[in-house]
PDB file of C-alpha atoms and ligand atoms in Angstrom:
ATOM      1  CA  UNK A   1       0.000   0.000   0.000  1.00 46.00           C
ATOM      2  CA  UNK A   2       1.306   3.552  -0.950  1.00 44.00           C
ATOM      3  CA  UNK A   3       1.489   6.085   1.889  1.00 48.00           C
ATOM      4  CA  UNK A   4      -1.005   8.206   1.905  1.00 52.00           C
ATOM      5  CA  UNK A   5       1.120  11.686   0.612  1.00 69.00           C
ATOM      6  CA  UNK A   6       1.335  13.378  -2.209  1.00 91.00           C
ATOM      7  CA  UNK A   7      -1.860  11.640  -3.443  1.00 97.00           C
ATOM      8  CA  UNK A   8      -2.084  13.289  -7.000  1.00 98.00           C
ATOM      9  CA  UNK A   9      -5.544  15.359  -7.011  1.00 98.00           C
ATOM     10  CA  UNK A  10      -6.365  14.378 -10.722  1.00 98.00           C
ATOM     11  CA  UNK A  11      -4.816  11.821 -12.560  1.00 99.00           C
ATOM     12  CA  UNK A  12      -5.530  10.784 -16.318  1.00 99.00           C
ATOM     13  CA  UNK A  13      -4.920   7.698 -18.780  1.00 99.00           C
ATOM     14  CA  UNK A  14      -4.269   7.135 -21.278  1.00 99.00           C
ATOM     15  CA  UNK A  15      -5.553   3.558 -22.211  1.00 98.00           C
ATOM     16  CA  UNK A  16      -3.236   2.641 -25.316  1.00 98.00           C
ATOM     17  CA  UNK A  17      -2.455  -1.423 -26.085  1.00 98.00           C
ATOM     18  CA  UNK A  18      -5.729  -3.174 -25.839  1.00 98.00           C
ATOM     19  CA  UNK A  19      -4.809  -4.495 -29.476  1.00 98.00           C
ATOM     20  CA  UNK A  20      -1.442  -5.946 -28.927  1.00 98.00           C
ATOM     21  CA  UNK A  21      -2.648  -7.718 -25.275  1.00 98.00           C
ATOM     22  CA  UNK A  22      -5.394  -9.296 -27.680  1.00 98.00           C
ATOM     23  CA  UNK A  23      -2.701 -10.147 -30.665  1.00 98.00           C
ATOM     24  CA  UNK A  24      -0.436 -11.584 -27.984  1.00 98.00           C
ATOM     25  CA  UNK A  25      -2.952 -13.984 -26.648  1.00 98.00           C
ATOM     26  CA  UNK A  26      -4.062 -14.358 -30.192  1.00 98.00           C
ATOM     27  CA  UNK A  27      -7.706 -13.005 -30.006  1.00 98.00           C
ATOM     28  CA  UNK A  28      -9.487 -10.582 -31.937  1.00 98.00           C
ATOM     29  CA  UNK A  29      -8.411  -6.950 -31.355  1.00 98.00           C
ATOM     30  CA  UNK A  30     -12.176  -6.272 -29.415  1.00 98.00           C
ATOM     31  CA  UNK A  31     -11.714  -9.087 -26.683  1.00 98.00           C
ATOM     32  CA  UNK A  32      -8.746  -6.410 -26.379  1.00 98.00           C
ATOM     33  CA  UNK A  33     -10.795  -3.594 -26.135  1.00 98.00           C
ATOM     34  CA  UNK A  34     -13.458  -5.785 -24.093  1.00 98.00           C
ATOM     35  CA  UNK A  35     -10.927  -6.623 -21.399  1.00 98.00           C
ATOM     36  CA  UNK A  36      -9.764  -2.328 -21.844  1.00 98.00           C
ATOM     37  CA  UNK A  37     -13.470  -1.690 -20.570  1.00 98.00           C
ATOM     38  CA  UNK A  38     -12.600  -3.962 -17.789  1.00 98.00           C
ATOM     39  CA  UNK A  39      -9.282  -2.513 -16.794  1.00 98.00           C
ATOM     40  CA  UNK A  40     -10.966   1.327 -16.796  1.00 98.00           C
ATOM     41  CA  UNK A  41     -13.952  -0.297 -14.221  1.00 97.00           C
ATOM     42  CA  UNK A  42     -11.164  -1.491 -12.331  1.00 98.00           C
ATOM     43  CA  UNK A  43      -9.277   1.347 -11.916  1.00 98.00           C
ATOM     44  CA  UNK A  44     -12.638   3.942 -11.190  1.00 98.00           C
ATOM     45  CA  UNK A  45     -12.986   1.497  -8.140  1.00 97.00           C
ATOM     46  CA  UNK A  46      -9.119   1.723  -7.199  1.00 98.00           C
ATOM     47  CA  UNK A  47      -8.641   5.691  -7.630  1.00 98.00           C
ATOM     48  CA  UNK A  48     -11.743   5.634  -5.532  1.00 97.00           C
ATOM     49  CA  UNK A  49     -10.390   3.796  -3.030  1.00 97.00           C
ATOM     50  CA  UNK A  50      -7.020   5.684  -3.109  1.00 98.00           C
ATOM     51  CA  UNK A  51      -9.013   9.434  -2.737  1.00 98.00           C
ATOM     52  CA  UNK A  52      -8.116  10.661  -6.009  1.00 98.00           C
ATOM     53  CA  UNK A  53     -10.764  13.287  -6.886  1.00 98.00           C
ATOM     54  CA  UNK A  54     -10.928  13.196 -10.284  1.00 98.00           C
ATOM     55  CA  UNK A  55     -10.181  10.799 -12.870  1.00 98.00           C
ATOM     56  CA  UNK A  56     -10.024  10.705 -16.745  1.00 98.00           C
ATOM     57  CA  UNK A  57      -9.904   8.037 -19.450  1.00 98.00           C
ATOM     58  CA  UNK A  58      -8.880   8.717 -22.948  1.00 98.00           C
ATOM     59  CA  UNK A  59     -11.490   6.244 -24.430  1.00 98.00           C
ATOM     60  CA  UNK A  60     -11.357   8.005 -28.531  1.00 98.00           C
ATOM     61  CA  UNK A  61      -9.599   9.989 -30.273  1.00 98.00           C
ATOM     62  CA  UNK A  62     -10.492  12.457 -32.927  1.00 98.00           C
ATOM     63  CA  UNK A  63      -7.658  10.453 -34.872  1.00 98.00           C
ATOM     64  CA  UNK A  64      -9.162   6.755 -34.496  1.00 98.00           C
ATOM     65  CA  UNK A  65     -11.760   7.836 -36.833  1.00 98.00           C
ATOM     66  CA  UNK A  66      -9.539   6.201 -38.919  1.00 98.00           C
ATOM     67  CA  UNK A  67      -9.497   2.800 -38.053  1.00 98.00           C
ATOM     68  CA  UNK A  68     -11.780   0.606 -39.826  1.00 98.00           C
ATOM     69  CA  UNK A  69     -15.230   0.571 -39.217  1.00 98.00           C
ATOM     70  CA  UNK A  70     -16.083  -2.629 -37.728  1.00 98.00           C
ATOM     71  CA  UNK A  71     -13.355  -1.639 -34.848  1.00 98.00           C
ATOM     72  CA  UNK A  72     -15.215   1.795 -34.410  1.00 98.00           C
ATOM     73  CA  UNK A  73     -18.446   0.063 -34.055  1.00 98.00           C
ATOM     74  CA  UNK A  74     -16.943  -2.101 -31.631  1.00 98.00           C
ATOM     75  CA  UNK A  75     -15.862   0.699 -29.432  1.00 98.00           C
ATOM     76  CA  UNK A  76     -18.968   2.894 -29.468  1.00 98.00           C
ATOM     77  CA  UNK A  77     -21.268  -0.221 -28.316  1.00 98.00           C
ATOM     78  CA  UNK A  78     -18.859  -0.972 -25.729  1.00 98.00           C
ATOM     79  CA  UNK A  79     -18.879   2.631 -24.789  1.00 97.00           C
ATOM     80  CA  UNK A  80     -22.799   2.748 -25.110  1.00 97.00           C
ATOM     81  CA  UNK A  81     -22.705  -0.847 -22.504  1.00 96.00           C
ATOM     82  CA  UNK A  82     -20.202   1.120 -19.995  1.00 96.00           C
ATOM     83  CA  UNK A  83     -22.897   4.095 -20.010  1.00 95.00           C
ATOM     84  CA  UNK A  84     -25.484   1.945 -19.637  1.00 94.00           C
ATOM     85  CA  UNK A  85     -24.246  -0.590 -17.254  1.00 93.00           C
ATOM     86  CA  UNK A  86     -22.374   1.828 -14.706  1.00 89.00           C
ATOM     87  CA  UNK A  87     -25.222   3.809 -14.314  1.00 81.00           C
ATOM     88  CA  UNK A  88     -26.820   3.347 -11.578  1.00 82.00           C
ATOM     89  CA  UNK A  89     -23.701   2.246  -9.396  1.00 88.00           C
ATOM     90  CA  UNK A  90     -21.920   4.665 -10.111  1.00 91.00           C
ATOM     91  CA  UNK A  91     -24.656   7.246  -9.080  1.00 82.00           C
ATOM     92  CA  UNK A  92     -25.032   5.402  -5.895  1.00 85.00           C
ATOM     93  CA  UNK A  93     -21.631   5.810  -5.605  1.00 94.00           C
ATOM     94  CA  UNK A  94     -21.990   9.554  -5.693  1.00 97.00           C
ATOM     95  CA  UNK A  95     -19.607   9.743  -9.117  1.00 97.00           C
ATOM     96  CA  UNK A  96     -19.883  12.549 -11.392  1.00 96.00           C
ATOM     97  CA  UNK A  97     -19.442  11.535 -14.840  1.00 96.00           C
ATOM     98  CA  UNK A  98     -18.127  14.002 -17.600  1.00 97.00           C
ATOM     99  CA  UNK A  99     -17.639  13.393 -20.839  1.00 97.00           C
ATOM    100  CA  UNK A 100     -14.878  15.283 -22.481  1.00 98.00           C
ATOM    101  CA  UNK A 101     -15.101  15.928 -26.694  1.00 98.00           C
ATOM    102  CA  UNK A 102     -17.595  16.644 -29.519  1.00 98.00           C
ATOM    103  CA  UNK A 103     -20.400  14.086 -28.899  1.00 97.00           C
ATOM    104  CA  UNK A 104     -22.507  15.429 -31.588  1.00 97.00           C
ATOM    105  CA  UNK A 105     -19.965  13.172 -34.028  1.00 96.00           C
ATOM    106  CA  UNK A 106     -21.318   9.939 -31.903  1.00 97.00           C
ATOM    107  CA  UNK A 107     -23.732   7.492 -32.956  1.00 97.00           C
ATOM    108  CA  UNK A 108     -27.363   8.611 -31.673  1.00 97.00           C
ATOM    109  CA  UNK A 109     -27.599   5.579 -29.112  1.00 97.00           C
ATOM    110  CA  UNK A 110     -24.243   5.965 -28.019  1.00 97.00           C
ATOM    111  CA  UNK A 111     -24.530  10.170 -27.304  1.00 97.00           C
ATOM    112  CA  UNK A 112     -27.689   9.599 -26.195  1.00 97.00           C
ATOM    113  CA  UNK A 113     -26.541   7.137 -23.263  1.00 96.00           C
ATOM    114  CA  UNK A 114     -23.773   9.118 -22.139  1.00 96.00           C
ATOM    115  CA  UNK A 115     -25.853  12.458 -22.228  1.00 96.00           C
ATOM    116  CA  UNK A 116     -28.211   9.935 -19.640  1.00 95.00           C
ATOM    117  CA  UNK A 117     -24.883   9.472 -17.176  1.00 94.00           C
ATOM    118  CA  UNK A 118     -23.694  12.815 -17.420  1.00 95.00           C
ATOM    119  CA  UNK A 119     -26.943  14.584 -16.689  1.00 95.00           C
ATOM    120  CA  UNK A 120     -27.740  11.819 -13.436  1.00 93.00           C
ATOM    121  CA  UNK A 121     -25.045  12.568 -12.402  1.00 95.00           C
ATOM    122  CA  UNK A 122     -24.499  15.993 -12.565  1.00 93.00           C
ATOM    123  CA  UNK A 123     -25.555  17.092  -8.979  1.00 94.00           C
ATOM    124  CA  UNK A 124     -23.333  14.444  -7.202  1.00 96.00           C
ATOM    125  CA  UNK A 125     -19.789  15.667  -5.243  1.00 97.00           C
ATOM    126  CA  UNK A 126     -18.200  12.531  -5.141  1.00 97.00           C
ATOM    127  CA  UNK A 127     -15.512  11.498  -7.701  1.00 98.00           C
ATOM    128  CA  UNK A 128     -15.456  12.952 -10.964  1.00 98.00           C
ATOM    129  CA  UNK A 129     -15.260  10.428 -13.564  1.00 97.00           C
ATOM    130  CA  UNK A 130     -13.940  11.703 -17.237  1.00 98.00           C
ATOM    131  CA  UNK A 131     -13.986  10.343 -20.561  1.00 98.00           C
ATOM    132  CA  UNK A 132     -12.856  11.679 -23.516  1.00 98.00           C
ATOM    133  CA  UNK A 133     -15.022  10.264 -26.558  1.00 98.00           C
ATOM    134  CA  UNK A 134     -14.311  11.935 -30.009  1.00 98.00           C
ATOM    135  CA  UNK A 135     -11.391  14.104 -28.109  1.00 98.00           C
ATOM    136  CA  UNK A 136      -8.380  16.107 -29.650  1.00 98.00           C
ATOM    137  CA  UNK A 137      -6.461  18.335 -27.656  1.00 98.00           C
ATOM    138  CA  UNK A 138      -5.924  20.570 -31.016  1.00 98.00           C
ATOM    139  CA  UNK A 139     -10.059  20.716 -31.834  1.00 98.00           C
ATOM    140  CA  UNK A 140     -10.609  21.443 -27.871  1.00 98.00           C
ATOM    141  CA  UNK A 141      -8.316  24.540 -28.353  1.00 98.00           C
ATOM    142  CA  UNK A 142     -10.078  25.323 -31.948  1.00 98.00           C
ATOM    143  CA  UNK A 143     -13.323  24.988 -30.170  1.00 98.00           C
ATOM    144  CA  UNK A 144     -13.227  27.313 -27.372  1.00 98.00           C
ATOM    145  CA  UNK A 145     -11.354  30.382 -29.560  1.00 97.00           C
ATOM    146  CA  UNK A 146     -14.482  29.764 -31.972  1.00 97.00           C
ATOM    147  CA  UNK A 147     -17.184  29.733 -28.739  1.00 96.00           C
ATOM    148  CA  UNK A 148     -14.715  33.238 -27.863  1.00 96.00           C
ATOM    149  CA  UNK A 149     -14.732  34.585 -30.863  1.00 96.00           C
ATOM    150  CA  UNK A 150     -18.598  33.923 -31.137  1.00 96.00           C
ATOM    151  CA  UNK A 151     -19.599  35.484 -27.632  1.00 95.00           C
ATOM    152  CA  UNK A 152     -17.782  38.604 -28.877  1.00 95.00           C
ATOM    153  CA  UNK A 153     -15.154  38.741 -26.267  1.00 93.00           C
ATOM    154  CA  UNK A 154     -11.992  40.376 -27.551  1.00 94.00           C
ATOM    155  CA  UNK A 155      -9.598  39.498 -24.533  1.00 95.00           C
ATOM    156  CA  UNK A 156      -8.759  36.847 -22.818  1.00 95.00           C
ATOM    157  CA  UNK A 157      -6.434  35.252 -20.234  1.00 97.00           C
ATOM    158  CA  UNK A 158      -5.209  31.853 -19.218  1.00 97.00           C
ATOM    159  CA  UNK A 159      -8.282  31.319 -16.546  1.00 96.00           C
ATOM    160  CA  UNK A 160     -10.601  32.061 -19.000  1.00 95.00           C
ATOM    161  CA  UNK A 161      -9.398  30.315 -21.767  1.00 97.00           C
ATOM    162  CA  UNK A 162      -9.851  27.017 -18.840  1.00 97.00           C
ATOM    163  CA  UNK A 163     -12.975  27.625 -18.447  1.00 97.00           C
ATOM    164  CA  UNK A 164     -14.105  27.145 -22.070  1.00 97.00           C
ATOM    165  CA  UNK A 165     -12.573  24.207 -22.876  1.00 98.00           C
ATOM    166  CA  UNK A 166     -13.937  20.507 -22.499  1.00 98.00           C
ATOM    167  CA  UNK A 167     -12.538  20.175 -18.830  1.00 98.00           C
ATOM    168  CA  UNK A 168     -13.931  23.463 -17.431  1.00 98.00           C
ATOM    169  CA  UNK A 169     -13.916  23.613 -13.648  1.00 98.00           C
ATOM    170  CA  UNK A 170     -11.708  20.392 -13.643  1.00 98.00           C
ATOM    171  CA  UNK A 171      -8.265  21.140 -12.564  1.00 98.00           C
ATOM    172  CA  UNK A 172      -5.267  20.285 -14.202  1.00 98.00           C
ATOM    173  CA  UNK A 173      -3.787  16.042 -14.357  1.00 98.00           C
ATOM    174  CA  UNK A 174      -1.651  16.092 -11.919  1.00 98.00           C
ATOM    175  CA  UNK A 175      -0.121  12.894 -13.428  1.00 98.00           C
ATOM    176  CA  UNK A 176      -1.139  11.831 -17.152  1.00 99.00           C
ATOM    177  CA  UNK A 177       0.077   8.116 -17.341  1.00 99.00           C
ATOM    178  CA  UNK A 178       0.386   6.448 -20.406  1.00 99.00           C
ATOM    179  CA  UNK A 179      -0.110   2.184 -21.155  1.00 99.00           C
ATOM    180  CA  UNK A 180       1.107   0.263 -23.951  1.00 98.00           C
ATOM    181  CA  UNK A 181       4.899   1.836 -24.180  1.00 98.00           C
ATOM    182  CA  UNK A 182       4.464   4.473 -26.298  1.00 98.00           C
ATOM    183  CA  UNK A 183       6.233   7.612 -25.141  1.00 98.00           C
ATOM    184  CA  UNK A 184       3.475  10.432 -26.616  1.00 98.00           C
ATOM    185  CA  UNK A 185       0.134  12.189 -25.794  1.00 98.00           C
ATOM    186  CA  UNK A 186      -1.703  11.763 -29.049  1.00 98.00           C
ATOM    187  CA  UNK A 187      -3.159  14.633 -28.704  1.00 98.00           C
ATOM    188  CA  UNK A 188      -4.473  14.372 -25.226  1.00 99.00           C
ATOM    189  CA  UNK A 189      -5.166  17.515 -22.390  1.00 99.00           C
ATOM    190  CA  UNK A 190      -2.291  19.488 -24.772  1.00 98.00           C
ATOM    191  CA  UNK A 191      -3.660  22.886 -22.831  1.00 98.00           C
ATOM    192  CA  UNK A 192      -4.600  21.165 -19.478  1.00 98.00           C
ATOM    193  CA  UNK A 193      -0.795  18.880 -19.403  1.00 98.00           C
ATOM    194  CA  UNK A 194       1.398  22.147 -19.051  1.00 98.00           C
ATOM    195  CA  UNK A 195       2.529  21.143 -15.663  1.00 98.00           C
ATOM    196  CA  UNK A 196       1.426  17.414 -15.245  1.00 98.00           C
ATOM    197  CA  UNK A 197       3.572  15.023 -14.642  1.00 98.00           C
ATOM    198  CA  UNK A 198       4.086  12.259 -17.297  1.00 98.00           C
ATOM    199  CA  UNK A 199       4.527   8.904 -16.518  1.00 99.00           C
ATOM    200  CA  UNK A 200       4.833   6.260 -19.705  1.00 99.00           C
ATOM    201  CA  UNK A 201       4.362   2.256 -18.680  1.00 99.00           C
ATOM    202  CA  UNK A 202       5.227  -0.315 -21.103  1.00 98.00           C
ATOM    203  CA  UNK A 203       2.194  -2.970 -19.364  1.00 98.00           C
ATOM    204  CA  UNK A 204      -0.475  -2.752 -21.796  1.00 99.00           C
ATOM    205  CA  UNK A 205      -4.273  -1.601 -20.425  1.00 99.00           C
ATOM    206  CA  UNK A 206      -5.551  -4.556 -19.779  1.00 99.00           C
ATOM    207  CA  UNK A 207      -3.283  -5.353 -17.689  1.00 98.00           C
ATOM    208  CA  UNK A 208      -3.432  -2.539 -15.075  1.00 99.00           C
ATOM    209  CA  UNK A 209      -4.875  -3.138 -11.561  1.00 98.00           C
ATOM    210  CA  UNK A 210      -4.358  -1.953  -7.537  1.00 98.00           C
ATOM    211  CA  UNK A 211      -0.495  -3.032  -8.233  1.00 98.00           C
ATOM    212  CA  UNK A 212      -0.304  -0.455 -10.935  1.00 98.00           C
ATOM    213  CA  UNK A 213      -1.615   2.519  -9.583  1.00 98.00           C
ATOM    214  CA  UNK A 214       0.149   1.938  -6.474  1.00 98.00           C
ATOM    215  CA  UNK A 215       3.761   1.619  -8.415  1.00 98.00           C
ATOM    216  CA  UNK A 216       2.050   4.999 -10.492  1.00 98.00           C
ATOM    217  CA  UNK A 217       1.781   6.305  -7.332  1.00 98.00           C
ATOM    218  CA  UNK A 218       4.815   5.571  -5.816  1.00 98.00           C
ATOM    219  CA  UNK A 219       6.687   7.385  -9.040  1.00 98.00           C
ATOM    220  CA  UNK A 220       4.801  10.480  -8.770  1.00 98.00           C
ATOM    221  CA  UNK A 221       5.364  10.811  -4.833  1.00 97.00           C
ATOM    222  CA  UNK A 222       9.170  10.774  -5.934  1.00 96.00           C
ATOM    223  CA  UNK A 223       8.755  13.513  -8.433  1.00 96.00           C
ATOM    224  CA  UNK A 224       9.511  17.284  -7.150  1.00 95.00           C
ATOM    225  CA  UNK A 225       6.493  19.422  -9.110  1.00 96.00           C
ATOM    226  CA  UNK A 226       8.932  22.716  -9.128  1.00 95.00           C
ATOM    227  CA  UNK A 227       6.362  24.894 -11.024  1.00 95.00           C
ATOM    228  CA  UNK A 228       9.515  26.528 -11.803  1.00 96.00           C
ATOM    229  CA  UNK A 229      10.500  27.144  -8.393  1.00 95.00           C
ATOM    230  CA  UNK A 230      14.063  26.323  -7.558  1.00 93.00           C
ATOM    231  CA  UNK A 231      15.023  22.571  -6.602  1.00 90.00           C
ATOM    232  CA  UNK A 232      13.489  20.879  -3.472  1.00 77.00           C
ATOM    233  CA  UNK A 233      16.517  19.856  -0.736  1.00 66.00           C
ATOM    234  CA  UNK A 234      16.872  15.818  -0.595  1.00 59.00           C
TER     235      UNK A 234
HETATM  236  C1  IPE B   1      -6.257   1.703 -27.054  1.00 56.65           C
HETATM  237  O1  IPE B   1      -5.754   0.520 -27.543  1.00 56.65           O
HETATM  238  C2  IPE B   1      -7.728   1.884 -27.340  1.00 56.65           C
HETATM  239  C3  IPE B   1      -8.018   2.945 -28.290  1.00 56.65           C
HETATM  240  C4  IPE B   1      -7.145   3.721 -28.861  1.00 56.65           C
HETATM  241  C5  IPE B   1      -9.414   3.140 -28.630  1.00 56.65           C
HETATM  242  P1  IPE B   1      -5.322   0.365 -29.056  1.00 56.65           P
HETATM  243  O2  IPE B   1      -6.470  -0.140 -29.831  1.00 56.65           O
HETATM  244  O3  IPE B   1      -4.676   1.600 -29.574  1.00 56.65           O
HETATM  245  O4  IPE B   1      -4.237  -0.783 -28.903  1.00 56.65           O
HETATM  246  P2  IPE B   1      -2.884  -0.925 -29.687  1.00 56.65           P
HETATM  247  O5  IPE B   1      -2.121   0.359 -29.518  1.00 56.65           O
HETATM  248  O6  IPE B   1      -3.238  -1.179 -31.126  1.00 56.65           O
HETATM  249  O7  IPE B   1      -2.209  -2.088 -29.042  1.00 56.65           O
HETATM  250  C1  IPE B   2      -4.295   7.131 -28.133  1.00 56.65           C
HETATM  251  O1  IPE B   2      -4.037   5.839 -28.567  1.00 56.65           O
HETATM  252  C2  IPE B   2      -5.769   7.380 -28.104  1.00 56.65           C
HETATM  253  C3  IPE B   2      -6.491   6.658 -27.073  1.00 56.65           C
HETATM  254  C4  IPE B   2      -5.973   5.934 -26.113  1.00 56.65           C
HETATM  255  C5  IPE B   2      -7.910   6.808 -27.126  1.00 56.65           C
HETATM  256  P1  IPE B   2      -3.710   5.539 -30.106  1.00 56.65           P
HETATM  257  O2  IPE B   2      -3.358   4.102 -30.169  1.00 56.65           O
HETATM  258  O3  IPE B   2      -4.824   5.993 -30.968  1.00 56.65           O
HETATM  259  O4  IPE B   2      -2.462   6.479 -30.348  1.00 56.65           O
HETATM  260  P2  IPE B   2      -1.350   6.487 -31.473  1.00 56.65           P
HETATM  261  O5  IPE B   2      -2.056   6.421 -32.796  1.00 56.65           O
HETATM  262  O6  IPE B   2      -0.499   5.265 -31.248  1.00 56.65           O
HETATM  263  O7  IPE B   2      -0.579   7.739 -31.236  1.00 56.65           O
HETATM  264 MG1   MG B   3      -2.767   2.280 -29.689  1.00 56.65          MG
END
């Protein structure tokens, strides 16, 4: 068990690898993405249990679009299952779901479940659960200069420019941790990741449990967040 400093506030994953733990094992790439849906369920209930506030899943990417269609399908009913199926615990839980990206691309069963979660779960103050569907960091940005330029404001600052993006009123990942081995964001929280910590794991998503985010946490309690401050003393 991880002491119980330096908890990160808000920490975000990126769930990359689901295909290669199915090509290993050699299954189909969705029994990948199947077990992925597990693995995110998983670690809700383990952030939970650790008291980390807020947690977000990069689940789609404005970039998978181009994937083939069969695997896109795949993902959106599995999304449209999660929304469905976590419902009510998760309100009972006292979760607040957000969903972070431009839903209107969606299928209509898929949007419409989420917009179901979201909204039941609006007034709840327990952990915020985030996942970005349809999400680019680079279309978030686009998005909220065009919402600026629309409301006819003429200035604005770093707080402000927070406040119209996706994650409005979320604060920034402490710690964005990446699966699968790859040492990028794919366009993921490129506003909100300014001062988060990065942490890149080779074990693929499936794979990630309790033992996980307690050797994720473990890392980041090790890291001195400067904030450009000079160096803490060892
Ligand atoms: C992550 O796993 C899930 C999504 C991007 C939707 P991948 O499907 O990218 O798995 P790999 O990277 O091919 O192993
Ligand atoms: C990043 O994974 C997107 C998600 C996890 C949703 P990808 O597998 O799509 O990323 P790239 O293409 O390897 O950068
Ligand atoms: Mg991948």
């Amino acid at each position: 068990m991880t002491e119980n400093r330096n908890i990160p506030t808000h920490v975000a994953f990126i769930m990359d690898g689901n295909g290669r733990w199915a090509k290993e094992r050699l299954l189909p790439r969705k029994m990948g993405h199947r077990e992925g849906v597990k693995a995110m369920k998983r670690m809700i209930n383990e952030c939970d249990a650790m008291g980390i506030r807020y947690v977000t899943f990069y689940a789609f990417s404005t970039e998978n679009w181009a994937r083939p269609q069969e695997e896109i399908d795949e993902l959106f009913s599995l999304i449209k299952k999660f929304a469905e199926g976590e419902l009510q615990e998760y309100s009972e839980k006292g979760y607040r779901i957000r969903i972070l990206g431009d839903v209107t691309q969606l299928p209509e069963p898929t949007r419409k479940a989420l917009e179901k979660i979201v909204a039941a779960s609006k007034g709840n103050s327990g952990m915020c659960v985030s996942v970005a569907i349809n999400y680019g960091g680079r279309q978030e940005i686009v998005n909220a200069v065009n919402n600026i330029i629309q409301s006819g404001i003429t200035q604005i600052d770093v707080d402000s420019m927070s406040d119209c993006m996706y994650t409005y009123g979320i604060p920034d990942p402490d710690v964005i941790v990446r699966s699968g081995g790859e040492k990028r964001l794919s366009n993921f929280l490129i506003w909100q990741c300014a001062y988060s910590e990065l942490i890149f794991l080779d074990k693929y998503w499936p794979d990630f449990d309790r033992s996980t985010l307690e050797e994720i946490l473990a890392e980041y309690a090790k890291r001195d967040r400067r904030f450009g401050k000079i160096a803490r003393l060892s």
